[in-house]
């Protein structure tokens, strides 16, 4: 098991197996003190109910549990435990939790907390996650803290702000005649559309963002919150399938061309790339993206190193250029253009974004000083008149959704995603793929047919818009907002990469970037990984496969269970169809491939497979 885990995840650490709680038709997975995958029969009602404590950079504390008791019979379950979070400077928050479930569809999660000393936090309390599959755009009933009740809908396109505030309860139809009501007591709650961050959920959370943060919980002052889920209606619950049938693959009609595949290159990675040119050629990216940031001291020497790599590996090139916006814009961008010419760097495109826009502006916060984007883009166009100009956000879709750029001045728009902004467990990372079609549809709704690029998007976070810095991860753990992630070195990343490409393919992207070439986001291994140092990581095969499909026509494809297997299909100009399959799970999956050389395929955990 240890060797297998290392190959799958790039770490020998394995997540704790959840405890399945069951009371009649009501089931939930108990994981590290919280509830996941809360179902009624075979339908997921809530994705999670979790008691969350955040630090001042929005990192999540991992509580230490004690006195855990789990009792259950056919009709009820009961869980209780004590826990604490240790903060900086010896501060500590203790809490006591109980969870009760019954066969009549009632579930109650109650927490009483007591700070041992003054405890600083950005958020302390419950988060409730509603799933998006089958719920996006559907009717809900919202009860507010003043007692008013509103019939409304969950957002279909991604809401940049909070769709619902001052919440006391929210109800939705689970199946015809069956309703789930989630009631929240103990504080003021509001909902945000977590698809902004590629989370596959709507999140209802405690304490409005309009209130100051971080804030301090006074020593010795107790606080209590309670979440109640109540199922009503329906006399008969459909039986849950006990045996998993083979996942079926179905192909549809041809669609848009598949995008160029890029790799991001940072200044300190150029020499390694030059030393591995045959491997870079074997990978075959159509685009090299060069990161340039004058606020970090990048100058002529950096551009000269990029010019050496561009000359050695002929491909399209894009300069990802941070604009400091200090002083005259024309002078700053003309200086960059002059150094590009002096370095001999041949560019196909430049993407520009103000440095301050790499930091998020949450609801209720003041927007930072920044020149009008129209002025920045006009200055960039004057400095680089002969190449394509892009803009958007070098951070995530969240920021682009909240600060919508004047795209009529651009040749393309761009943004990134990251799946570990809020949670870093294996299930949450894979579930983030569900949100990607909603992101691309929302971008298309805002910017129409404007050429559209995504990336670099990787499991690890390359920069943190929501705090002072990304989280250091020297131990190679599963940590939200971490600057490196062990799964990037394992089979997990290869499956996630093919799944990512499959989810965004219908959007007709111009370019997709899901890795660097070397470094912690790269396709080549460092020391101490499942493969030897300098050898291709498993993600290499995935990115190489995507590079080979660039320019093929996407063929609409789906599987009968996209929580387990995703598929990317493409057709060449000669009519040859190629299919990539990705097993998104830690279990073996049987796949039914009608019409191809094999009818059934057994896919091992997190395997990727090419057919055709």
Coordinates of C-alpha atoms in Angstrom, one line a residue:
X1 CA 0.0 0.0 0.0
X2 CA 2.8 2.4 0.8
X3 CA 4.5 2.0 -2.6
X4 CA 1.2 2.3 -4.4
X5 CA 0.3 5.5 -2.4
X6 CA 3.7 7.0 -3.3
X7 CA 3.1 6.4 -7.0
X8 CA -0.5 7.7 -6.8
X9 CA 0.0 10.8 -4.7
X10 CA 3.8 11.6 -4.6
X11 CA 3.6 11.1 -0.9
X12 CA 3.4 8.0 1.3
X13 CA 0.8 9.7 3.5
X14 CA -2.7 8.4 2.9
X15 CA -5.9 10.3 3.8
X16 CA -7.9 8.8 6.6
X17 CA -10.7 6.6 5.4
X18 CA -14.1 8.2 6.1
X19 CA -16.5 6.6 8.5
X20 CA -19.9 6.0 6.8
X21 CA -22.7 7.1 9.0
X22 CA -26.2 5.7 8.2
X23 CA -29.7 6.3 9.6
X24 CA -32.3 4.8 7.2
X25 CA -32.0 6.6 3.9
X26 CA -29.7 9.3 5.4
X27 CA -26.0 8.8 5.0
X28 CA -22.9 10.9 5.5
X29 CA -19.1 10.4 5.6
X30 CA -17.4 11.5 8.8
X31 CA -13.9 12.8 8.0
X32 CA -11.6 14.6 10.5
X33 CA -14.5 16.0 12.6
X34 CA -16.7 17.1 9.7
X35 CA -19.3 15.6 7.3
X36 CA -18.9 15.0 3.6
X37 CA -21.2 13.6 0.9
X38 CA -24.5 13.8 2.8
X39 CA -27.0 11.8 0.8
X40 CA -30.7 10.8 1.0
X41 CA -30.9 7.6 -0.9
X42 CA -28.8 7.9 -4.0
X43 CA -28.8 11.7 -4.2
X44 CA -26.2 14.0 -2.7
X45 CA -28.1 16.6 -0.7
X46 CA -25.2 18.5 0.7
X47 CA -21.5 18.2 -0.2
X48 CA -20.3 19.1 3.3
X49 CA -21.1 20.5 6.7
X50 CA -17.8 21.6 8.3
X51 CA -16.7 23.6 11.3
X52 CA -13.9 25.7 9.9
X53 CA -11.3 27.9 11.6
X54 CA -9.2 30.1 9.3
X55 CA -6.0 32.0 10.0
X56 CA -5.3 35.6 9.0
X57 CA -4.2 34.5 5.5
X58 CA -7.3 32.3 5.0
X59 CA -5.4 29.2 5.7
X60 CA -7.4 26.4 7.4
X61 CA -6.4 25.1 10.8
X62 CA -6.2 21.3 11.2
X63 CA -7.9 20.7 14.5
X64 CA -6.7 18.1 17.0
X65 CA -9.5 15.7 17.9
X66 CA -10.0 13.8 21.2
X67 CA -12.6 11.8 23.0
X68 CA -14.2 10.7 19.8
X69 CA -17.4 8.6 20.2
X70 CA -19.4 7.1 17.3
X71 CA -22.6 5.2 18.0
X72 CA -25.0 4.0 15.3
X73 CA -27.8 1.5 14.7
X74 CA -30.2 1.0 11.9
X75 CA -32.2 4.2 12.6
X76 CA -29.8 6.6 14.3
X77 CA -26.2 7.7 14.5
X78 CA -24.5 9.9 17.2
X79 CA -21.0 11.4 17.1
X80 CA -19.3 13.5 19.7
X81 CA -15.7 14.7 20.1
X82 CA -13.6 17.4 21.6
X83 CA -11.1 19.4 19.5
X84 CA -8.7 22.4 19.6
X85 CA -6.9 24.6 17.2
X86 CA -3.5 26.0 18.2
X87 CA -2.9 29.5 16.8
X88 CA 0.2 31.7 16.8
X89 CA 1.8 32.9 20.0
X90 CA 0.3 30.1 22.1
X91 CA -3.3 31.1 21.4
X92 CA -5.8 28.2 21.5
X93 CA -9.4 27.6 20.6
X94 CA -11.2 24.6 22.2
X95 CA -14.6 23.3 21.0
X96 CA -17.0 20.4 21.6
X97 CA -19.1 18.9 18.8
X98 CA -22.0 16.6 18.6
X99 CA -23.7 15.2 15.4
X100 CA -27.0 13.4 15.5
X101 CA -28.9 11.7 12.6
X102 CA -32.1 9.8 12.4
X103 CA -34.0 7.7 9.9
X104 CA -36.8 10.3 9.6
X105 CA -34.3 12.5 7.7
X106 CA -33.1 14.8 10.5
X107 CA -29.5 15.7 11.0
X108 CA -28.1 18.1 13.6
X109 CA -24.5 19.3 13.9
X110 CA -23.8 21.4 17.0
X111 CA -20.5 23.0 18.1
X112 CA -19.8 25.0 21.3
X113 CA -16.4 26.8 21.2
X114 CA -14.4 28.5 24.0
X115 CA -11.2 30.5 23.3
X116 CA -8.6 29.7 26.0
X117 CA -6.9 33.0 25.2
X118 CA -7.6 35.8 22.7
X119 CA -7.8 34.0 19.3
X120 CA -7.3 35.7 16.0
X121 CA -9.2 34.4 13.0
X122 CA -10.6 35.4 9.6
X123 CA -13.5 32.9 10.1
X124 CA -14.7 30.6 12.8
X125 CA -17.8 28.6 12.3
X126 CA -19.8 26.4 10.0
X127 CA -19.5 26.2 6.2
X128 CA -22.3 24.3 4.4
X129 CA -21.6 23.2 0.8
X130 CA -24.5 22.6 -1.7
X131 CA -23.4 20.6 -4.8
X132 CA -23.6 22.2 -8.2
X133 CA -24.4 19.1 -10.4
X134 CA -28.1 19.1 -10.9
X135 CA -28.6 22.2 -8.7
X136 CA -27.1 25.1 -10.6
X137 CA -29.8 27.5 -11.7
X138 CA -32.5 25.5 -9.8
X139 CA -35.2 27.0 -7.5
X140 CA -34.6 27.4 -3.8
X141 CA -36.5 28.9 -0.9
X142 CA -34.4 31.3 1.2
X143 CA -35.4 32.4 4.8
X144 CA -33.6 35.5 6.0
X145 CA -32.7 36.4 9.6
X146 CA -35.6 38.9 9.7
X147 CA -38.0 36.1 9.1
X148 CA -38.8 37.0 5.5
X149 CA -39.0 34.1 3.0
X150 CA -38.1 34.5 -0.7
X151 CA -38.6 32.1 -3.6
X152 CA -35.5 32.4 -5.8
X153 CA -32.9 30.4 -7.8
X154 CA -29.3 29.4 -7.3
X155 CA -27.1 31.2 -9.9
X156 CA -26.5 29.4 -13.2
X157 CA -23.7 31.7 -14.5
X158 CA -21.2 32.3 -11.7
X159 CA -22.2 35.2 -9.4
X160 CA -19.1 37.4 -8.6
X161 CA -20.5 38.4 -5.3
X162 CA -22.8 36.8 -2.7
X163 CA -26.1 35.7 -4.2
X164 CA -27.8 35.5 -0.7
X165 CA -27.1 37.3 2.5
X166 CA -28.5 37.3 6.1
X167 CA -29.4 33.7 5.8
X168 CA -31.3 31.6 8.4
X169 CA -32.4 28.7 6.2
X170 CA -32.3 27.5 2.6
X171 CA -34.4 24.7 1.1
X172 CA -34.3 22.9 -2.3
X173 CA -36.0 20.0 -3.9
X174 CA -33.9 16.8 -3.7
X175 CA -36.3 14.7 -5.9
X176 CA -39.9 15.2 -6.9
X177 CA -41.9 15.7 -3.7
X178 CA -38.8 15.6 -1.4
X179 CA -37.4 18.8 0.1
X180 CA -34.2 19.4 2.1
X181 CA -34.1 22.4 4.5
X182 CA -30.8 23.5 5.9
X183 CA -31.2 25.8 8.9
X184 CA -28.3 27.8 10.5
X185 CA -28.3 29.1 14.1
X186 CA -25.9 31.1 16.2
X187 CA -24.6 33.8 13.9
X188 CA -25.3 35.6 10.6
X189 CA -24.7 33.5 7.5
X190 CA -24.4 34.3 3.8
X191 CA -23.7 32.4 0.6
X192 CA -20.9 32.8 -2.0
X193 CA -20.6 31.1 -5.4
X194 CA -17.5 28.9 -4.8
X195 CA -17.4 28.1 -8.5
X196 CA -15.5 31.4 -8.8
X197 CA -12.5 29.5 -7.3
X198 CA -13.3 26.2 -9.2
X199 CA -14.8 24.7 -6.1
X200 CA -17.8 22.5 -7.1
X201 CA -20.2 24.0 -4.6
X202 CA -22.2 26.9 -3.3
X203 CA -20.8 27.8 0.1
X204 CA -22.9 29.1 2.9
X205 CA -20.6 30.4 5.6
X206 CA -20.6 32.2 8.9
X207 CA -19.9 35.9 9.4
X208 CA -20.5 38.3 6.6
X209 CA -17.4 39.4 4.6
X210 CA -18.5 43.0 5.0
X211 CA -17.4 42.8 8.6
X212 CA -13.8 43.4 9.5
X213 CA -11.3 40.5 9.3
X214 CA -9.2 39.2 10.8
X215 CA -11.0 39.6 14.1
X216 CA -10.4 38.4 17.7
X217 CA -12.4 35.9 19.7
X218 CA -12.1 37.2 23.3
X219 CA -10.7 34.8 25.8
X220 CA -13.3 32.9 27.8
X221 CA -16.2 34.1 25.8
X222 CA -18.2 31.0 24.5
X223 CA -19.8 30.8 21.1
X224 CA -22.3 28.2 19.8
X225 CA -23.6 27.4 16.3
X226 CA -26.0 24.7 15.1
X227 CA -26.7 23.4 11.6
X228 CA -29.9 21.4 11.1
X229 CA -30.8 19.4 8.0
X230 CA -34.4 18.3 7.6
X231 CA -35.8 16.1 4.8
X232 CA -39.6 16.2 4.2
X233 CA -42.0 14.6 1.8
X234 CA -41.8 11.4 -0.2
X235 CA -43.0 8.0 1.0
X236 CA -40.4 5.9 -0.7
X237 CA -36.7 6.4 -1.2
X238 CA -35.1 4.8 -4.3
X239 CA -32.7 2.0 -3.5
X240 CA -29.0 2.7 -3.8
X241 CA -27.2 0.6 -6.3
X242 CA -24.9 -1.9 -4.6
X243 CA -22.7 -2.9 -7.5
X244 CA -21.0 -0.4 -9.8
X245 CA -21.7 -1.0 -13.4
X246 CA -19.1 -0.4 -16.1
X247 CA -18.8 3.3 -17.0
X248 CA -20.0 3.8 -20.5
X249 CA -18.4 6.2 -23.0
X250 CA -20.6 8.0 -25.5
X251 CA -19.4 10.2 -28.4
X252 CA -21.3 13.0 -30.0
X253 CA -20.8 15.6 -32.7
X254 CA -17.5 17.4 -33.6
X255 CA -17.1 20.9 -32.1
X256 CA -14.3 23.5 -31.8
X257 CA -10.6 23.0 -32.4
X258 CA -8.6 21.9 -29.4
X259 CA -6.2 24.6 -28.1
X260 CA -2.5 25.0 -28.3
X261 CA -0.8 23.7 -25.2
X262 CA 1.6 26.0 -23.4
X263 CA 4.1 25.6 -20.6
X264 CA 5.0 28.4 -18.2
X265 CA 8.7 29.3 -17.8
X266 CA 10.1 31.2 -14.9
X267 CA 13.6 32.9 -14.9
X268 CA 15.2 30.3 -12.7
X269 CA 14.0 27.4 -14.9
X270 CA 15.6 28.5 -18.2
X271 CA 18.9 26.7 -17.7
X272 CA 17.2 23.4 -16.8
X273 CA 15.0 23.7 -19.9
X274 CA 18.0 24.4 -22.1
X275 CA 19.8 21.3 -20.6
X276 CA 16.8 19.1 -21.5
X277 CA 15.9 20.3 -25.0
X278 CA 15.3 16.8 -26.4
X279 CA 12.8 16.2 -23.6
X280 CA 11.1 19.5 -24.3
X281 CA 10.8 18.6 -27.9
X282 CA 9.4 15.2 -27.0
X283 CA 6.8 17.0 -24.9
X284 CA 5.9 19.2 -27.8
X285 CA 4.2 22.3 -26.5
X286 CA 3.0 24.7 -29.1
X287 CA 3.6 27.7 -26.8
X288 CA 6.1 28.9 -24.3
X289 CA 4.8 31.4 -21.8
X290 CA 7.6 33.6 -20.2
X291 CA 6.8 35.1 -16.8
X292 CA 8.2 38.6 -16.4
X293 CA 7.7 40.7 -13.2
X294 CA 9.6 44.0 -12.7
X295 CA 8.4 44.1 -9.1
X296 CA 10.7 41.1 -8.4
X297 CA 13.7 42.6 -10.1
X298 CA 13.2 41.1 -13.6
X299 CA 15.0 43.0 -16.3
X300 CA 17.2 42.6 -19.4
X301 CA 19.0 39.5 -18.1
X302 CA 15.8 37.6 -17.7
X303 CA 14.6 38.6 -21.2
X304 CA 18.0 37.5 -22.6
X305 CA 17.6 34.1 -21.0
X306 CA 14.1 33.7 -22.4
X307 CA 15.6 34.7 -25.8
X308 CA 18.1 31.8 -25.6
X309 CA 15.3 29.3 -24.9
X310 CA 13.1 30.7 -27.6
X311 CA 15.9 30.4 -30.1
X312 CA 16.6 26.8 -29.1
X313 CA 13.0 25.6 -29.1
X314 CA 11.0 27.2 -31.9
X315 CA 7.5 27.8 -30.8
X316 CA 5.0 30.6 -30.3
X317 CA 5.9 32.8 -27.3
X318 CA 3.9 34.9 -24.9
X319 CA 5.3 37.3 -22.4
X320 CA 3.2 37.2 -19.2
X321 CA 4.1 40.8 -18.1
X322 CA 3.3 42.2 -14.7
X323 CA 2.9 46.0 -14.9
X324 CA 4.0 47.8 -11.8
X325 CA 2.0 50.9 -12.7
X326 CA 4.5 53.1 -10.8
X327 CA 5.0 56.2 -12.8
X328 CA 4.3 56.8 -16.4
X329 CA 2.7 53.8 -18.2
X330 CA 4.1 54.6 -21.6
X331 CA 7.6 54.9 -20.1
X332 CA 7.3 51.6 -18.2
X333 CA 6.0 49.5 -21.1
X334 CA 8.3 51.2 -23.7
X335 CA 11.2 50.2 -21.5
X336 CA 10.0 46.6 -21.5
X337 CA 9.6 46.7 -25.3
X338 CA 13.1 48.2 -25.7
X339 CA 14.7 45.4 -23.5
X340 CA 12.8 42.7 -25.4
X341 CA 14.3 44.1 -28.7
X342 CA 17.7 44.4 -27.1
X343 CA 17.5 40.8 -25.8
X344 CA 16.6 39.5 -29.3
X345 CA 13.4 37.9 -27.9
X346 CA 10.9 37.2 -30.6
X347 CA 7.4 37.4 -29.2
X348 CA 4.1 36.2 -30.6
X349 CA 2.0 37.9 -27.9
X350 CA 2.1 39.7 -24.7
X351 CA -0.4 39.5 -21.8
X352 CA -0.4 42.4 -19.3
X353 CA -1.9 42.9 -15.9
X354 CA -1.4 45.4 -13.1
X355 CA 0.6 44.1 -10.2
X356 CA -2.2 45.1 -7.7
X357 CA -4.7 43.0 -9.5
X358 CA -2.9 39.9 -8.3
X359 CA -4.4 40.6 -4.9
X360 CA -8.1 39.9 -4.5
X361 CA -10.6 42.5 -3.5
X362 CA -13.2 40.7 -1.4
X363 CA -16.8 42.0 -0.9
X364 CA -16.8 45.1 1.4
X365 CA -13.1 45.9 0.7
X366 CA -11.8 49.0 -0.9
X367 CA -10.4 48.5 -4.4
X368 CA -6.6 49.3 -4.6
X369 CA -5.3 52.3 -6.5
X370 CA -4.8 51.3 -10.1
X371 CA -4.7 53.2 -13.4
X372 CA -7.7 52.6 -15.6
X373 CA -7.2 49.3 -17.5
X374 CA -8.0 51.2 -20.7
X375 CA -4.9 53.3 -20.1
X376 CA -2.7 50.2 -19.4
X377 CA -3.9 48.4 -22.5
X378 CA -3.4 51.4 -24.7
X379 CA 0.1 51.9 -23.5
X380 CA 0.9 48.2 -24.1
X381 CA -0.5 48.5 -27.6
X382 CA 1.7 51.5 -28.3
X383 CA 4.7 49.7 -26.9
X384 CA 4.0 46.4 -28.7
X385 CA 2.1 47.4 -31.9
X386 CA 3.0 44.4 -34.0
X387 CA 2.0 41.5 -31.7
X388 CA -1.2 40.2 -30.1
X389 CA -2.2 41.8 -26.8
X390 CA -3.9 39.9 -24.0
X391 CA -5.3 40.8 -20.6
X392 CA -7.4 39.6 -17.8
X393 CA -6.0 38.2 -14.6
X394 CA -2.8 36.4 -13.8
X395 CA -4.7 35.1 -10.7
X396 CA -8.0 33.3 -10.9
X397 CA -11.4 33.6 -12.5
X398 CA -12.7 35.1 -9.3
X399 CA -10.8 38.3 -9.9
X400 CA -11.7 38.4 -13.6
X401 CA -15.4 38.0 -12.7
X402 CA -15.2 40.8 -10.1
X403 CA -13.1 43.2 -12.3
X404 CA -14.3 42.6 -15.8
X405 CA -11.7 43.9 -18.2
X406 CA -12.5 46.0 -21.3
X407 CA -12.0 43.2 -23.7
X408 CA -12.6 45.2 -26.9
X409 CA -9.1 46.6 -26.4
X410 CA -7.6 43.1 -26.3
X411 CA -6.9 40.3 -28.7
X412 CA -7.5 37.7 -26.1
X413 CA -8.6 37.3 -22.4
X414 CA -6.9 35.1 -19.9
X415 CA -7.1 33.8 -16.3
X416 CA -6.0 30.9 -14.2
X417 CA -7.6 28.5 -11.7
X418 CA -6.3 26.6 -8.6
X419 CA -8.1 23.7 -6.9
X420 CA -6.6 24.1 -3.4
X421 CA -7.8 27.6 -2.5
X422 CA -10.3 26.3 0.1
X423 CA -9.6 22.6 0.6
X424 CA -6.7 20.3 -0.4
X425 CA -8.1 16.8 0.2
X426 CA -8.1 14.4 -2.8
X427 CA -11.9 14.4 -3.3
X428 CA -12.2 18.2 -3.3
X429 CA -9.4 18.6 -5.8
X430 CA -10.9 16.1 -8.2
X431 CA -14.4 17.6 -7.7
X432 CA -13.1 21.0 -8.7
X433 CA -13.2 19.7 -12.3
X434 CA -17.0 19.9 -12.1
X435 CA -16.8 23.7 -11.8
X436 CA -14.7 24.3 -15.0
X437 CA -17.6 24.2 -17.5
X438 CA -19.4 26.8 -15.4
X439 CA -16.3 29.0 -15.4
X440 CA -15.8 28.8 -19.2
X441 CA -19.5 29.4 -19.8
X442 CA -19.5 32.4 -17.6
X443 CA -16.4 33.8 -19.4
X444 CA -18.2 33.3 -22.7
X445 CA -21.3 35.0 -21.4
X446 CA -19.2 38.0 -20.4
X447 CA -16.8 38.3 -23.3
X448 CA -18.6 36.4 -26.1
X449 CA -16.4 34.9 -28.8
X450 CA -13.2 36.8 -27.8
X451 CA -10.2 34.5 -28.1
X452 CA -9.8 32.9 -24.6
X453 CA -6.8 31.4 -22.8
X454 CA -6.6 29.5 -19.5
X455 CA -3.6 29.0 -17.4
X456 CA -1.1 28.4 -16.0
X457 CA -3.5 26.3 -13.8
X458 CA -1.9 23.7 -11.6
X459 CA -2.8 21.9 -8.4
X460 CA -0.3 23.9 -6.3
X461 CA -0.9 27.6 -5.9
X462 CA 1.7 29.8 -7.7
X463 CA 0.6 33.0 -5.9
X464 CA -1.9 33.8 -3.2
X465 CA -4.4 36.6 -4.0
X466 CA -6.1 36.1 -0.6
X467 CA -3.2 36.5 1.9
X468 CA 0.4 37.6 2.3
X469 CA 1.9 34.5 0.6
X470 CA 1.3 31.0 -0.4
X471 CA 1.8 28.3 2.3
X472 CA 5.3 26.7 2.5
X473 CA 5.0 22.9 2.2
X474 CA 8.4 21.4 3.0
X475 CA 6.8 18.2 4.3
X476 CA 4.9 17.6 1.1
X477 CA 1.5 17.5 2.7
X478 CA -2.0 18.1 1.3
X479 CA -2.3 21.8 2.3
X480 CA -4.7 24.5 1.0
X481 CA -2.9 27.4 -0.7
X482 CA 0.4 25.6 -0.7
X483 CA 3.2 26.6 -3.1
X484 CA 3.9 23.0 -4.0
X485 CA 1.8 19.8 -3.8
X486 CA 3.0 16.3 -3.7
X487 CA 0.3 15.0 -6.0
X488 CA 1.8 16.9 -8.9
X489 CA 4.5 14.2 -8.9
X490 CA 2.0 11.3 -8.9
X491 CA -0.5 9.6 -11.1
X492 CA -3.1 11.8 -9.5
X493 CA -1.9 14.9 -11.4
X494 CA -2.0 13.1 -14.7
X495 CA -5.6 12.1 -14.2
X496 CA -6.5 15.7 -13.0
X497 CA -4.8 17.1 -16.1
X498 CA -6.7 15.0 -18.6
X499 CA -9.9 15.7 -16.7
X500 CA -9.2 19.4 -16.8
X501 CA -8.7 19.4 -20.5
X502 CA -11.8 17.4 -21.0
X503 CA -13.9 19.8 -19.0
X504 CA -12.8 23.0 -20.8
X505 CA -12.6 21.5 -24.4
X506 CA -16.1 22.6 -25.4
X507 CA -15.2 26.2 -24.7
X508 CA -13.0 26.5 -27.8
X509 CA -9.9 27.8 -26.0
X510 CA -7.1 29.3 -27.9
X511 CA -4.5 28.1 -25.4
X512 CA -4.4 25.9 -22.3
X513 CA -1.4 25.8 -19.9
X514 CA -1.4 23.2 -17.1
X515 CA 2.3 22.9 -16.2
X516 CA 5.7 24.4 -16.4
X517 CA 8.5 22.3 -17.9
X518 CA 10.8 22.1 -14.8
X519 CA 10.4 23.1 -11.2
X520 CA 7.6 22.4 -8.7
X521 CA 4.9 22.9 -11.4
X522 CA 6.8 21.0 -14.1
X523 CA 6.8 17.7 -15.9
X524 CA 10.3 16.6 -14.8
X525 CA 10.9 15.0 -11.4
X526 CA 13.0 16.4 -8.5
X527 CA 14.8 14.1 -6.1
X528 CA 12.8 11.9 -3.7
X529 CA 9.8 11.4 -6.0
X530 CA 8.2 8.2 -7.4
X531 CA 10.4 8.5 -10.5
X532 CA 14.1 9.3 -10.7
X533 CA 15.3 12.9 -10.6
X534 CA 15.1 14.5 -14.0
X535 CA 12.8 11.8 -15.4
X536 CA 9.3 12.5 -16.7
X537 CA 6.6 12.7 -14.0
X538 CA 3.3 10.9 -14.8
X539 CA 1.9 14.3 -15.8
X540 CA 4.4 14.4 -18.7
X541 CA 2.3 11.7 -20.5
X542 CA -0.9 13.7 -20.0
X543 CA 0.6 17.0 -21.2
X544 CA 2.3 15.3 -24.1
X545 CA -1.0 13.7 -25.1
X546 CA -2.7 17.1 -25.0
X547 CA 0.1 18.6 -27.2
X548 CA -0.5 15.9 -29.8
X549 CA -4.2 16.8 -29.9
X550 CA -3.7 20.5 -30.4
X551 CA -5.5 21.6 -33.6
X552 CA -7.7 18.4 -33.7
X553 CA -11.4 19.0 -33.7
X554 CA -13.0 18.3 -30.3
X555 CA -15.6 15.6 -30.4
X556 CA -18.3 15.9 -27.8
X557 CA -17.9 13.0 -25.3
X558 CA -19.4 12.0 -22.0
X559 CA -19.3 9.1 -19.6
X560 CA -22.2 7.6 -17.7
X561 CA -20.4 8.5 -14.4
X562 CA -18.3 11.7 -14.7
X563 CA -17.5 11.6 -11.0
X564 CA -15.4 8.5 -11.7
X565 CA -14.2 8.8 -15.3
X566 CA -13.8 11.7 -17.7
X567 CA -13.1 11.5 -21.4
X568 CA -11.5 13.8 -24.0
X569 CA -12.2 12.9 -27.6
X570 CA -10.7 14.5 -30.7
X571 CA -10.7 14.0 -34.5
X572 CA -7.8 14.7 -36.8
X573 CA -8.0 16.3 -40.2
X574 CA -7.7 12.8 -41.7
X575 CA -10.7 11.6 -39.7
X576 CA -8.9 9.6 -37.1
X577 CA -10.6 9.7 -33.6
X578 CA -8.4 9.7 -30.5
X579 CA -9.9 9.2 -27.0
X580 CA -8.2 9.9 -23.7
X581 CA -9.8 8.5 -20.5
X582 CA -8.9 9.5 -16.9
X583 CA -9.9 7.5 -13.8
X584 CA -10.5 10.2 -11.2
X585 CA -10.7 7.8 -8.3
X586 CA -8.5 5.7 -6.0
X587 CA -10.3 2.5 -7.1
X588 CA -10.2 0.4 -10.2
X589 CA -12.9 1.2 -12.7
X590 CA -14.3 -0.8 -15.5
X591 CA -15.0 1.2 -18.7
X592 CA -17.3 0.1 -21.6
X593 CA -15.8 1.5 -24.9
X594 CA -18.3 0.6 -27.6
X595 CA -17.1 1.0 -31.1
X596 CA -13.4 0.8 -30.4
X597 CA -10.9 -2.0 -30.4
X598 CA -11.6 -3.1 -26.9
X599 CA -15.1 -3.2 -25.4
X600 CA -14.1 -3.2 -21.7
X601 CA -11.1 -1.7 -20.1
X602 CA -10.1 -2.0 -16.5
X603 CA -8.6 1.3 -15.4
X604 CA -6.3 1.2 -12.3
X605 CA -6.5 4.1 -9.8
X606 CA -5.9 7.5 -11.3
X607 CA -4.9 5.9 -14.6
X608 CA -5.0 7.7 -17.9
X609 CA -5.4 5.8 -21.2
X610 CA -5.2 6.7 -24.8
X611 CA -7.4 4.9 -27.4
X612 CA -7.0 5.3 -31.1

